């Protein structure tokens, strides 16, 4: 999935600063279609770089950024958070989400980080994907938005050294 190709292949690669504008546009498009994310579309470029971000990747197809994921953690923590994952609909059938998650898992494994994530309970397709990829549901919580509303959410974990 890496390197140069004919342009018809999905490429997963580390995100660069040049990718932010395209990733932000893709994020807004996903939000308009799916209602995800429930926040961040007011300033998508900033949202794509969460506090404590350690690494981020993009999925590229035909020269366009079609997906994104990031891993963040607090200083000294042995647990990272997989977040800011989204994929445009035309890249979903190419398994871009799965490939992005695998890139984040590989990074976490090399850094000896356990991974966790939060997914809104309404995002059933994402929940199915995480379960299929071997993530374990760890609990429930309420996702609070800065604007005051809240949404039921689930937490999932992926322990270092446990890939499927």
XYZ file of C-alpha atoms in Angstrom:
164
model
C 0.000 0.000 0.000
C 2.998 2.319 0.140
C 5.171 3.968 -2.452
C 4.446 5.221 -5.927
C 1.882 3.507 -8.106
C 0.003 3.975 -11.340
C -2.492 6.233 -9.582
C -5.255 3.635 -9.495
C -4.085 2.058 -6.248
C -4.909 3.099 -2.745
C -1.804 4.419 -0.982
C -1.482 4.696 2.791
C 1.303 7.065 3.792
C 2.326 9.402 6.603
C 0.469 12.699 6.514
C 2.412 15.805 5.593
C 1.499 19.451 6.052
C 0.680 19.578 2.321
C -2.120 17.056 2.915
C -4.079 19.133 5.430
C -6.201 21.150 2.995
C -7.310 18.045 1.048
C -7.878 16.069 4.248
C -9.963 18.931 5.654
C -12.083 19.056 2.483
C -12.609 15.286 2.652
C -13.569 15.560 6.331
C -16.221 18.172 5.570
C -17.580 16.011 2.733
C -17.812 12.966 5.039
C -19.573 15.098 7.651
C -22.126 16.315 5.095
C -22.848 12.716 3.987
C -22.651 10.805 7.274
C -22.942 13.320 10.101
C -19.447 12.277 11.208
C -17.635 13.778 12.869
C -20.097 15.516 15.129
C -17.509 18.249 15.740
C -14.447 19.695 14.068
C -15.947 20.847 10.792
C -15.831 24.515 11.818
C -12.014 24.355 11.721
C -11.186 20.994 10.140
C -7.446 21.573 9.689
C -7.032 22.268 13.396
C -9.304 19.336 14.346
C -7.152 16.971 12.283
C -4.182 17.677 14.581
C -5.438 16.754 18.073
C -3.469 17.606 21.202
C -0.686 15.083 21.780
C -0.732 13.856 18.166
C 2.209 11.519 17.629
C 1.573 10.438 14.039
C -1.035 10.653 11.288
C -1.605 8.929 7.957
C -3.669 9.595 4.881
C -5.207 7.310 2.321
C -4.622 8.603 -1.191
C -6.344 7.469 -4.353
C -5.781 8.947 -7.813
C -3.771 11.781 -6.279
C -6.545 12.750 -3.817
C -6.637 12.369 -0.046
C -9.629 10.097 0.601
C -9.076 9.179 4.256
C -7.196 9.988 7.435
C -6.271 8.630 10.870
C -4.124 9.889 13.763
C -2.614 8.479 16.951
C -2.218 10.718 19.966
C -1.143 10.222 23.563
C -0.234 12.235 26.581
C 3.451 12.581 27.425
C 4.859 9.403 28.922
C 1.640 7.412 28.468
C 1.787 3.779 27.339
C -1.671 4.131 25.783
C -2.368 5.922 22.528
C -5.683 7.063 21.128
C -6.653 6.175 17.576
C -8.701 9.135 16.379
C -9.667 11.394 13.520
C -10.437 8.391 11.328
C -12.623 9.023 8.308
C -12.860 7.755 4.748
C -14.753 9.109 1.757
C -17.455 6.680 0.523
C -15.678 5.927 -2.767
C -12.619 4.664 -0.840
C -14.527 2.501 1.641
C -14.946 -0.374 -0.781
C -11.154 -0.306 -1.237
C -10.831 -0.956 2.520
C -9.152 2.399 3.143
C -10.442 2.474 6.732
C -8.988 -0.941 7.479
C -5.625 0.001 5.944
C -5.492 3.256 7.913
C -6.277 1.416 11.149
C -3.563 -1.143 10.371
C -1.037 1.686 9.842
C -1.933 3.126 13.250
C -1.737 -0.326 14.862
C 1.698 -0.935 13.332
C 2.933 2.384 14.671
C 1.557 1.619 18.128
C 3.226 -1.767 18.111
C 6.631 -0.281 17.255
C 6.181 2.282 20.044
C 4.853 -0.370 22.470
C 1.591 1.499 22.944
C -1.761 -0.033 23.719
C -4.425 1.685 21.600
C -7.885 2.856 22.547
C -10.600 4.698 20.684
C -14.022 6.172 21.210
C -16.825 5.712 18.698
C -20.316 7.137 18.874
C -22.916 4.439 19.438
C -24.776 5.638 16.322
C -21.792 4.815 14.061
C -22.697 1.160 13.562
C -20.537 0.569 10.468
C -17.446 1.797 12.339
C -18.272 -0.432 15.313
C -18.565 -3.464 13.017
C -15.198 -2.588 11.440
C -13.415 -2.295 14.796
C -14.847 -5.606 15.991
C -13.894 -7.331 12.728
C -10.327 -6.045 13.141
C -10.028 -7.513 16.621
C -10.736 -4.504 18.806
C -12.476 -5.240 22.129
C -15.316 -3.166 23.505
C -14.150 -1.789 26.864
C -17.027 0.358 28.047
C -19.552 3.077 27.479
C -19.310 6.800 28.031
C -20.904 10.037 27.018
C -19.111 12.132 24.410
C -19.476 15.786 25.404
C -19.307 18.407 22.676
C -17.873 21.865 23.257
C -21.269 23.315 22.307
C -22.901 21.502 25.229
C -24.685 18.566 23.612
C -23.682 14.968 24.237
C -23.824 11.608 22.477
C -23.656 8.010 23.765
C -20.280 6.475 22.886
C -18.398 3.197 23.222
C -14.722 2.697 23.968
C -12.626 0.006 22.313
C -9.106 -1.184 23.061
C -6.384 -2.915 21.080
C -3.527 -4.201 23.176
C 0.015 -4.022 21.845
C 1.027 -7.256 20.185
C -2.589 -8.313 19.476
C -3.294 -7.850 15.794
C -5.602 -10.033 13.780
